[in-house]
Coordinates of C-alpha atoms and ligand atoms in Angstrom, one line a residue:
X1 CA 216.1 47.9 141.2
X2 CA 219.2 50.4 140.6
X3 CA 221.2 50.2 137.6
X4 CA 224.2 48.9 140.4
X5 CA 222.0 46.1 141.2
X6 CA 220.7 45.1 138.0
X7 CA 224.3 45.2 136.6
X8 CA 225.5 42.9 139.4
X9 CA 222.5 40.6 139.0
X10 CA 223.0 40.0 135.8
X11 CA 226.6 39.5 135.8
X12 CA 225.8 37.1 138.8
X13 CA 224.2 35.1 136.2
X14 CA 226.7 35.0 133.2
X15 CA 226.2 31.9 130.7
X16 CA 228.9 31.4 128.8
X17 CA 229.7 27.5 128.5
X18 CA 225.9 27.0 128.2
X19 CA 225.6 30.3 125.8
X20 CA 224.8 29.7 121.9
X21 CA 228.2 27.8 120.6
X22 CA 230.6 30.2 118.7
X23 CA 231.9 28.2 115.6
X24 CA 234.6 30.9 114.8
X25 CA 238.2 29.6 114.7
X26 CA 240.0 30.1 117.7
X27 CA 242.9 33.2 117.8
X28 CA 246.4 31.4 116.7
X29 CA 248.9 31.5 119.6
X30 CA 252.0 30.3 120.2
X31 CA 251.8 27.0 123.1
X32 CA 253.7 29.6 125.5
X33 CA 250.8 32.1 125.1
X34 CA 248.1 29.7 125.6
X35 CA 249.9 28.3 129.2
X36 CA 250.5 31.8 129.9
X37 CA 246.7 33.2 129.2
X38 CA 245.7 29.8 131.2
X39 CA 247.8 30.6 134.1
X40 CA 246.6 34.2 134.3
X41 CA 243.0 33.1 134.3
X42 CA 243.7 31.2 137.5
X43 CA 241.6 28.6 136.1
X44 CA 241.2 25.1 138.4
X45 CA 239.7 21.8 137.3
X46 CA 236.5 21.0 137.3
X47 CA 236.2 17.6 137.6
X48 CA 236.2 17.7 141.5
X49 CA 239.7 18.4 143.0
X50 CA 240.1 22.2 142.0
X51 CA 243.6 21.3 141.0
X52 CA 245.7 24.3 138.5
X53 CA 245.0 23.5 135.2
X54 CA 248.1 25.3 134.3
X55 CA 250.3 23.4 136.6
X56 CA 248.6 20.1 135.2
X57 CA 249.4 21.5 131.3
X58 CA 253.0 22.7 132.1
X59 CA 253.8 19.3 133.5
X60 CA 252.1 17.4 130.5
X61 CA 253.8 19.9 128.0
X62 CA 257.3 18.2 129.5
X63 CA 257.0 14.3 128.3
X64 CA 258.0 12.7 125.6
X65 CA 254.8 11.8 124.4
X66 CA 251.9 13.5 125.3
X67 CA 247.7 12.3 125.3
X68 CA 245.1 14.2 126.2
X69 CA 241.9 12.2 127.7
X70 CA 238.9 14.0 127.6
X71 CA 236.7 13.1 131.3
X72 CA 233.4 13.1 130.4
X73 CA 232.3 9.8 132.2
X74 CA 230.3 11.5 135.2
X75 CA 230.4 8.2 137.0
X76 CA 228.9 10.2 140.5
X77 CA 224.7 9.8 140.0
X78 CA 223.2 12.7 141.2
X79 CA 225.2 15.1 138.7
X80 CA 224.4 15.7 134.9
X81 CA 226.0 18.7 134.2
X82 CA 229.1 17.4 132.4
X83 CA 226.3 15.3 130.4
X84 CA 224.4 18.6 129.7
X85 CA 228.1 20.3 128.6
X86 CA 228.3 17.8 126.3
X87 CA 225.1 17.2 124.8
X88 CA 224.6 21.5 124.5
X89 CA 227.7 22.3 123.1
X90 CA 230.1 19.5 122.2
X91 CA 232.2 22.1 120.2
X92 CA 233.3 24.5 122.8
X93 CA 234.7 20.8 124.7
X94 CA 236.3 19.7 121.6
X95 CA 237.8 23.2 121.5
X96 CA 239.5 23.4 124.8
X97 CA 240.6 19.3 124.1
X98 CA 242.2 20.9 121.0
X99 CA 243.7 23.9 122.8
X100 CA 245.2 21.6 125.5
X101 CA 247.0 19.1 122.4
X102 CA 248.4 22.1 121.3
X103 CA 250.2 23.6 124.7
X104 CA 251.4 19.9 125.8
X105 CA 251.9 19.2 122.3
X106 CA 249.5 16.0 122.1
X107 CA 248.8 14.4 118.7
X108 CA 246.3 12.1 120.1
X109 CA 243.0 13.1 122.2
X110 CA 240.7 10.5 123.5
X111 CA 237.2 11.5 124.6
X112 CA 235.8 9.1 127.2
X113 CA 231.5 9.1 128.2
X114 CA 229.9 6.4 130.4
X115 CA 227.9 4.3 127.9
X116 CA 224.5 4.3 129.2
X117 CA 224.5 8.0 127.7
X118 CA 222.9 7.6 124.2
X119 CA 222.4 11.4 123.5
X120 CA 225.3 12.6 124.5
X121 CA 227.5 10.0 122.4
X122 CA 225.3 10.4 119.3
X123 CA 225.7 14.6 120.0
X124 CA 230.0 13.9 120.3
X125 CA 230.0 12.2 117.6
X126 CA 227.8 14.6 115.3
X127 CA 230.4 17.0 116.6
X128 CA 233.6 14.9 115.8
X129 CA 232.6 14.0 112.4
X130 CA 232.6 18.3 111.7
X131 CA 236.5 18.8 113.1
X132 CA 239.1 18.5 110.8
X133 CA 241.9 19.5 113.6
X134 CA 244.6 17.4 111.8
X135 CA 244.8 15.3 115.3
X136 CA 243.9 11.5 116.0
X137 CA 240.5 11.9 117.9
X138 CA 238.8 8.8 119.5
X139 CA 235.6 7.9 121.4
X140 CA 235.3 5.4 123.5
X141 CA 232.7 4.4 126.3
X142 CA 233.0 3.1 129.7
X143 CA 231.4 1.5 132.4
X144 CA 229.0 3.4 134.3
X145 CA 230.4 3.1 137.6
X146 CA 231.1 5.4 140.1
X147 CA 235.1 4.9 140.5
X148 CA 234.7 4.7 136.4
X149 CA 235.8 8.3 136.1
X150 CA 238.9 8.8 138.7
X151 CA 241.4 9.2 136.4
X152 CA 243.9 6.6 136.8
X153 CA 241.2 3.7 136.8
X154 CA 239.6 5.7 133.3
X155 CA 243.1 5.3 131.9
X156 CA 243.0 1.5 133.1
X157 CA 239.9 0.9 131.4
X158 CA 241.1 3.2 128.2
X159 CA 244.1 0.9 128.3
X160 CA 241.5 -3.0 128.4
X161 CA 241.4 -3.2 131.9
X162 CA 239.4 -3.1 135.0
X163 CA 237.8 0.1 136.6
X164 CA 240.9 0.0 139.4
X165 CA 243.1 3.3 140.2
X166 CA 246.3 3.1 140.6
X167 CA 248.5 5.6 142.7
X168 CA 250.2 6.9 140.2
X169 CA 249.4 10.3 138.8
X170 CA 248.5 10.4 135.2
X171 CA 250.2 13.9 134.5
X172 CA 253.2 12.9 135.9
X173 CA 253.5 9.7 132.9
X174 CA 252.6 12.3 130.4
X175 CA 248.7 12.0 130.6
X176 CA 246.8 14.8 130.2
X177 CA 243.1 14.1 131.9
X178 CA 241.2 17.0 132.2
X179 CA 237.3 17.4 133.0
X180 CA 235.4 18.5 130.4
X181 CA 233.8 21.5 131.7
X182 CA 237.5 22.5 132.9
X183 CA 238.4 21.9 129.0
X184 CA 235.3 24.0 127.8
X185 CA 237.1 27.1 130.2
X186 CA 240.2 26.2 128.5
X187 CA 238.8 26.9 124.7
X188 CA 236.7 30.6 126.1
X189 CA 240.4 31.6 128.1
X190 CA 242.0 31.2 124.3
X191 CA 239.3 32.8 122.7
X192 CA 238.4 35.5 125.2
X193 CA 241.8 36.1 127.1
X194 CA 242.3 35.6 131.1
X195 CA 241.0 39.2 132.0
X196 CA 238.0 38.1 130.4
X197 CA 237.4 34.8 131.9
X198 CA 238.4 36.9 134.9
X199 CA 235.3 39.4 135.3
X200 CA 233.1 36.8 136.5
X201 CA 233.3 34.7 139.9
X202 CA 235.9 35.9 142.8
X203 CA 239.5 37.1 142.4
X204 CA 240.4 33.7 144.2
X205 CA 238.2 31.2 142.4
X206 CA 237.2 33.2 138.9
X207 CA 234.7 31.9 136.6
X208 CA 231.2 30.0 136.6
X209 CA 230.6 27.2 137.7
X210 CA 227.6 24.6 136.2
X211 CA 226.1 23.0 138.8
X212 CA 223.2 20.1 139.3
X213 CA 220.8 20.5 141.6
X214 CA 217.9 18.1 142.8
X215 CA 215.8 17.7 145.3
X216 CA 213.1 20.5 147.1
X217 CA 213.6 23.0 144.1
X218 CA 210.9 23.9 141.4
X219 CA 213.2 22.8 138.5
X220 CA 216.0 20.4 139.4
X221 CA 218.8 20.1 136.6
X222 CA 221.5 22.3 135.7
X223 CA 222.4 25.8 135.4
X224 CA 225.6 28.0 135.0
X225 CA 226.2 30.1 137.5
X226 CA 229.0 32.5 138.6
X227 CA 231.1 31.5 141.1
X228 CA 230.9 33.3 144.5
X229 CA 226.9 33.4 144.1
X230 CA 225.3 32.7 146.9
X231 CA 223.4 29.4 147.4
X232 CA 220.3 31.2 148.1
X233 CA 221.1 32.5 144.8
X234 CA 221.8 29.3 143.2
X235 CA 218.4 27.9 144.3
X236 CA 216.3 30.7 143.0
X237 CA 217.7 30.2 139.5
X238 CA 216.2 26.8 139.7
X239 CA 212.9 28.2 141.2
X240 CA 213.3 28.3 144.2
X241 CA 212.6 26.0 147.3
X242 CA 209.5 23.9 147.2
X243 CA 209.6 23.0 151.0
X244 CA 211.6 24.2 154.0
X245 CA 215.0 23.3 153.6
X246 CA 216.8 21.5 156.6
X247 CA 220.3 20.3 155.0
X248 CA 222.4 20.6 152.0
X249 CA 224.2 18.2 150.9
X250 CA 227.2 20.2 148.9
X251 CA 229.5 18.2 146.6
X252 CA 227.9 15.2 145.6
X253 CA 228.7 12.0 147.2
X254 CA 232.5 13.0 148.5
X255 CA 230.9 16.0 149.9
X256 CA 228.9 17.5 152.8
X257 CA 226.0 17.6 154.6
X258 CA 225.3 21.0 155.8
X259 CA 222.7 22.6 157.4
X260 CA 220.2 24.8 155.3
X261 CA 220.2 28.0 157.8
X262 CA 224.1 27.9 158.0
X263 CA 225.2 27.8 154.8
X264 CA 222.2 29.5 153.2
X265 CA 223.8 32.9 152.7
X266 CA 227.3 31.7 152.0
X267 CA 228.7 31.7 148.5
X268 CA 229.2 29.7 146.2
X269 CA 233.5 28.8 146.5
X270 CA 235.8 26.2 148.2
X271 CA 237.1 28.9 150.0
X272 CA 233.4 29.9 151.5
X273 CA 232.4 26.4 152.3
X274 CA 235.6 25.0 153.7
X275 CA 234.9 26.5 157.3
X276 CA 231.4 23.8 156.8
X277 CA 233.7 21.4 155.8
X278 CA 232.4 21.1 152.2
X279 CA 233.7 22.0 148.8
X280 CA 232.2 22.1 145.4
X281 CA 233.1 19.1 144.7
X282 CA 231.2 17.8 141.2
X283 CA 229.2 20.9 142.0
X284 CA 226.1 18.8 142.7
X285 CA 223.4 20.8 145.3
X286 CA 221.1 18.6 146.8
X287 CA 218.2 20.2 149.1
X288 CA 217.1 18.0 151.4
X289 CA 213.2 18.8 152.6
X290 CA 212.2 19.1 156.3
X291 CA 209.8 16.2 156.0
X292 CA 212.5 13.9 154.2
X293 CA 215.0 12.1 156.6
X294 CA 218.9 12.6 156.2
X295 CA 220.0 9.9 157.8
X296 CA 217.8 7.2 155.7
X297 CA 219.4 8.9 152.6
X298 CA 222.8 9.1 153.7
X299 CA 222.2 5.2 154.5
X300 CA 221.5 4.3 151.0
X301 CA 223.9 6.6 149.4
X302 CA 227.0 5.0 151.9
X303 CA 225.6 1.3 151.2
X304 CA 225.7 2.5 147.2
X305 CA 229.4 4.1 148.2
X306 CA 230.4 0.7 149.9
X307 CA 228.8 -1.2 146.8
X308 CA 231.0 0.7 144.4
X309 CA 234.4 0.3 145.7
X310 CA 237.2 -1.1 142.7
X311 CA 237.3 -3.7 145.3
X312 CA 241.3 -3.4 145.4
X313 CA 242.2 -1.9 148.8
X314 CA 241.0 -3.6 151.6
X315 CA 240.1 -0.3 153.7
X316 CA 238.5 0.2 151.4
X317 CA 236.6 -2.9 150.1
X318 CA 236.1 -3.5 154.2
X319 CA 236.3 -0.5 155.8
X320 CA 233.5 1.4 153.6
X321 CA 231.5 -1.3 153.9
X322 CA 231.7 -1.3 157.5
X323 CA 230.7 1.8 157.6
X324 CA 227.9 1.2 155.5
X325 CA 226.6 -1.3 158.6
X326 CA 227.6 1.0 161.0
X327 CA 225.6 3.6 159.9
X328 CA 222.7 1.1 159.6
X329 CA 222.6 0.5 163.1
X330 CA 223.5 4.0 163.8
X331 CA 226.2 3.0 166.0
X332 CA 228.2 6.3 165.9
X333 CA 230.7 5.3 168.1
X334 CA 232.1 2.5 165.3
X335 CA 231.9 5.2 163.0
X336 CA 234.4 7.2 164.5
X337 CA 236.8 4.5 165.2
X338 CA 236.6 3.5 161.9
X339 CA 236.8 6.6 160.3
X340 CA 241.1 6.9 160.8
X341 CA 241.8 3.2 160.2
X342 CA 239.7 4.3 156.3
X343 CA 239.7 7.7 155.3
X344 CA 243.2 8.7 153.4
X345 CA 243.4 5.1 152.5
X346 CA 243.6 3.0 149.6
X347 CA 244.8 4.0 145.9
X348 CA 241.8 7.1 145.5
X349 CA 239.7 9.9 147.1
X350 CA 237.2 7.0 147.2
X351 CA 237.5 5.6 151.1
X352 CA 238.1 9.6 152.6
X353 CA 234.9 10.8 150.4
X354 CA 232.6 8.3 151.8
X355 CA 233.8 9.1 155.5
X356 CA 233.6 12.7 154.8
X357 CA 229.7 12.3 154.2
X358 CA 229.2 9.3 157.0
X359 CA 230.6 12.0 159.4
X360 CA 229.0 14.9 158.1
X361 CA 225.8 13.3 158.0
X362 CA 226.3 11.8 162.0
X363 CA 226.6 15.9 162.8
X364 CA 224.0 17.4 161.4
X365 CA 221.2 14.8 161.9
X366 CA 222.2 14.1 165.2
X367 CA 218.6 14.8 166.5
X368 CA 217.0 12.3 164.1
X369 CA 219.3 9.9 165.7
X370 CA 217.8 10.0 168.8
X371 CA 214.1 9.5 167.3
X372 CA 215.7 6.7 165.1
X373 CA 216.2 5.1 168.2
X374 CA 213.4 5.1 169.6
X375 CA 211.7 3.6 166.6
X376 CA 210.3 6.5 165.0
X377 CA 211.7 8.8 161.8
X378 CA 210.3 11.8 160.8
X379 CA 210.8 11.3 156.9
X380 CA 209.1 7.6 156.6
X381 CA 206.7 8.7 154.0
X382 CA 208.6 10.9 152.2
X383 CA 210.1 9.5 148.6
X384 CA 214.0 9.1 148.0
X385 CA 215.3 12.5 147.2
X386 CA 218.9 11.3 146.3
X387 CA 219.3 8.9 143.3
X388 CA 221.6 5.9 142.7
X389 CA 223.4 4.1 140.3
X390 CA 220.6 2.5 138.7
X391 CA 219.4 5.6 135.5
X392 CA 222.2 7.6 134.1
X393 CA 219.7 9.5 131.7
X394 CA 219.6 12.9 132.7
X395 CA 217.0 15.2 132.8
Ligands
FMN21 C1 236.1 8.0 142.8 C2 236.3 9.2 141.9 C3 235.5 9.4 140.8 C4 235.8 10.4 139.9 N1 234.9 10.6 138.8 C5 235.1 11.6 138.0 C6 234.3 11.9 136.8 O1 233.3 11.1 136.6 N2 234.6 12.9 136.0 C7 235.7 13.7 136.2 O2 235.9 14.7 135.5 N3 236.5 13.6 137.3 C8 236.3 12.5 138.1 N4 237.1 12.3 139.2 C9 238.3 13.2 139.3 C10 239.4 12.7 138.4 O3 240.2 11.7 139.0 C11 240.3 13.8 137.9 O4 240.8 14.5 139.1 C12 239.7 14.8 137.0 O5 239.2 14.2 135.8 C13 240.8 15.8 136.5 O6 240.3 16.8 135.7 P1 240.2 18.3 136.2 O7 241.6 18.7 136.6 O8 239.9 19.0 134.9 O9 239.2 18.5 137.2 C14 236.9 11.3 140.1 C15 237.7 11.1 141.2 C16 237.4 10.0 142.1 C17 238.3 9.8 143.3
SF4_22 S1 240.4 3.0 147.5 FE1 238.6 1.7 146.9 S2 237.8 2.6 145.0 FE2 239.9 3.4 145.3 S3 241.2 2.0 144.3 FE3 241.1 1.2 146.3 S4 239.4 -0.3 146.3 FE4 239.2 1.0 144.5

């Protein structure tokens, strides 16, 4: 390997929200510093929607009161790397928490986990007990539901009430909600500066990125990796394939199906995946063997999607669930006339996610359709490969 190569490949595989915590005290700035250095950094949330985490701040940094809630509840199944964040390195979160009180100028930060999640409470609260950061900090626990952690129905349940969203966006009422691994960049751009956090990932999408995945690879779980890696990449750092690959399913739940041989070589960004139609999403990769059968998983994981609706919208409460039927009978026809009257409605991303995967999953198992209907499948023996609601330990 040339000294090019080896330099590339190892800054391809840069840890540093999983590296070996750094206790020193963060650099004193002034709040306009911080926002600036953020800005620079071109950092984007990491809780799904990729939104500026500068423009989010700025916005916060305006009301009269400010709160900062902390988004560790990781409601979506098949990811565990905000669980791993946590349970690693709680400091570096409570870090970029503190950072982000100081630039909107919060004196109250609540830290929210789903409360099946037994080590990584116990490891937050080891870590909370060592802070003196002269700020209210609290801990509470939430339902492990899926819709648990969208971030107007976390405030709902922070607040006594039910997991239901609400169409109102928290920054804009002075509530600061920020994923943790996005708060973990927050605390390494104030410690390290934005050129630093700069020199990994693209010029459009900088940074790393942790990311879960499952299914046919040596060692599922989670890694950190730098964005703009390709997938092939990706799966090598978890061993590699242990079967051919036919699909991908990018995003988690709310993404994409794609297949293996197309999206292979393609790296790891929104901007690379959008011409698929997938994102990062929760940064979940699942690999989906040849032998296993897409459209048996996709079945279950719609029927779990249709199961966890807030149950307050009715294209939602319906309309998912119709598709949930639809897609049991494989009548693809229904499941594109229902797919305008349900995706984009409703009070959250939860309707358009589910149609995003019924329809991705319709395209690129079209084949298996076929044999479906004429009473065969060519993944009957093979195990589930995508999990549900029912363990939230992670591995
Ligand atoms: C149904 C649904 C579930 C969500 N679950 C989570 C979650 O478990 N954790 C999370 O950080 N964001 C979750 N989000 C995204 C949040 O609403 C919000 O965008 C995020 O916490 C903002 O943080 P970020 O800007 O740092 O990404 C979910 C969104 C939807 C629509
Ligand atoms: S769209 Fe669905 S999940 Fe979202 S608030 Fe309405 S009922 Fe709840």
């Amino acid at each position: 390997m040339s000294a090019a190569v080896a330099a590339e490949r190892s800054a391809r595989t840069a840890v540093r929200l999983l590296a070996a915590p750094d206790r020193s005290p963060l650099p004193r700035r002034s709040r306009a510093q911080l926002l600036a250095e953020i800005e620079a950094s071109g950092l984007t949330g990491r809780g799904g929607a990729a939104f500026p985490t500068a423009r989010k701040l700025a916005a916060v940094a305006h009301a009269r009161r400010p709160v900062v809630v902390v988004n560790g509840v990781e409601g979506e199944p098949a990811s565990w790397k905000d669980k791993v964040l946590l349970a690693q390195n709680p400091h570096l979160v409570v870090d970029g928490a503190m950072v982000a009180a100081r630039v909107v100028g919060a004196r109250e930060v609540t830290f929210a986990v789903g409360r099946a999640n037994r080590t990584v409470r116990k490891r937050l609260e080891q870590a909370l007990a060592e802070r003196g950061d002269g700020i209210d900090i609290y801990l509470e626990t939430v339902p492990d539901r899926f819709v648990a952690g969208e971030e107007s129905a976390l405030l709902n349940l922070l607040n006594g009430g039910p997991a239901k969203p609400t169409m109102e966006k928290p920054y804009e009422r002075g509530v600061l909600v920020q994923n943790v691994e996005t708060l973990a960049n927050v605390a390494l751009v104030a410690r390290h500066g934005a050129s630093w956090f700069r020199r990994c990932g693209t010029a459009g999408e900088p940074g790393t990125a942790l990311v879960t995945v499952l299914g046919a690879v040596r060692n599922p779980g989670v890694a950190e990796v730098e964005l703009g890696t390709t997938l092939r990449e990706v799966l090598q750092r978890f061993g590699g394939l242990t079967a051919f690959p036919h699909a991908l399913l990018v995003g988690g739940y709310f993404g994409t199906w794609i297949r293996a041989h197309d999206v292979l070589d393609a790296p790891l960004t929104n901007a690379a995946l959008a011409p698929f139609g997938g994102s990062l999403g929760a940064r979940t990769i699942a690999v989906l063997p040849q032998d296993a059968c897409g459209l048996t998983e996709s079945a279950r994981v719609l029927r779990y999607l249709a199961n966890e609706s807030a149950g307050q919208c009715g294209p939602c409460i319906f309309g998912v669930a119709a598709m949930a039927d639809a897609f049991d009978r494989l009548d693809v026809d229904r499941l594109g006339r229902l797919a305008p009257l349900v995706a984009g409605r409703g009070a959250c991303a939860h309707p358009t996610g589910a149609t995003r995967f019924a329809a991705s999953a319709t395209d690129v198992f079209a084949d298996e359709i076929a044999l479906h209907r004429a009473g065969r499948c060519s993944g009957a023996a093979h195990p589930p490969v995508l999990p549900l609601g029912t363990s939230r330990e992670w591995r």
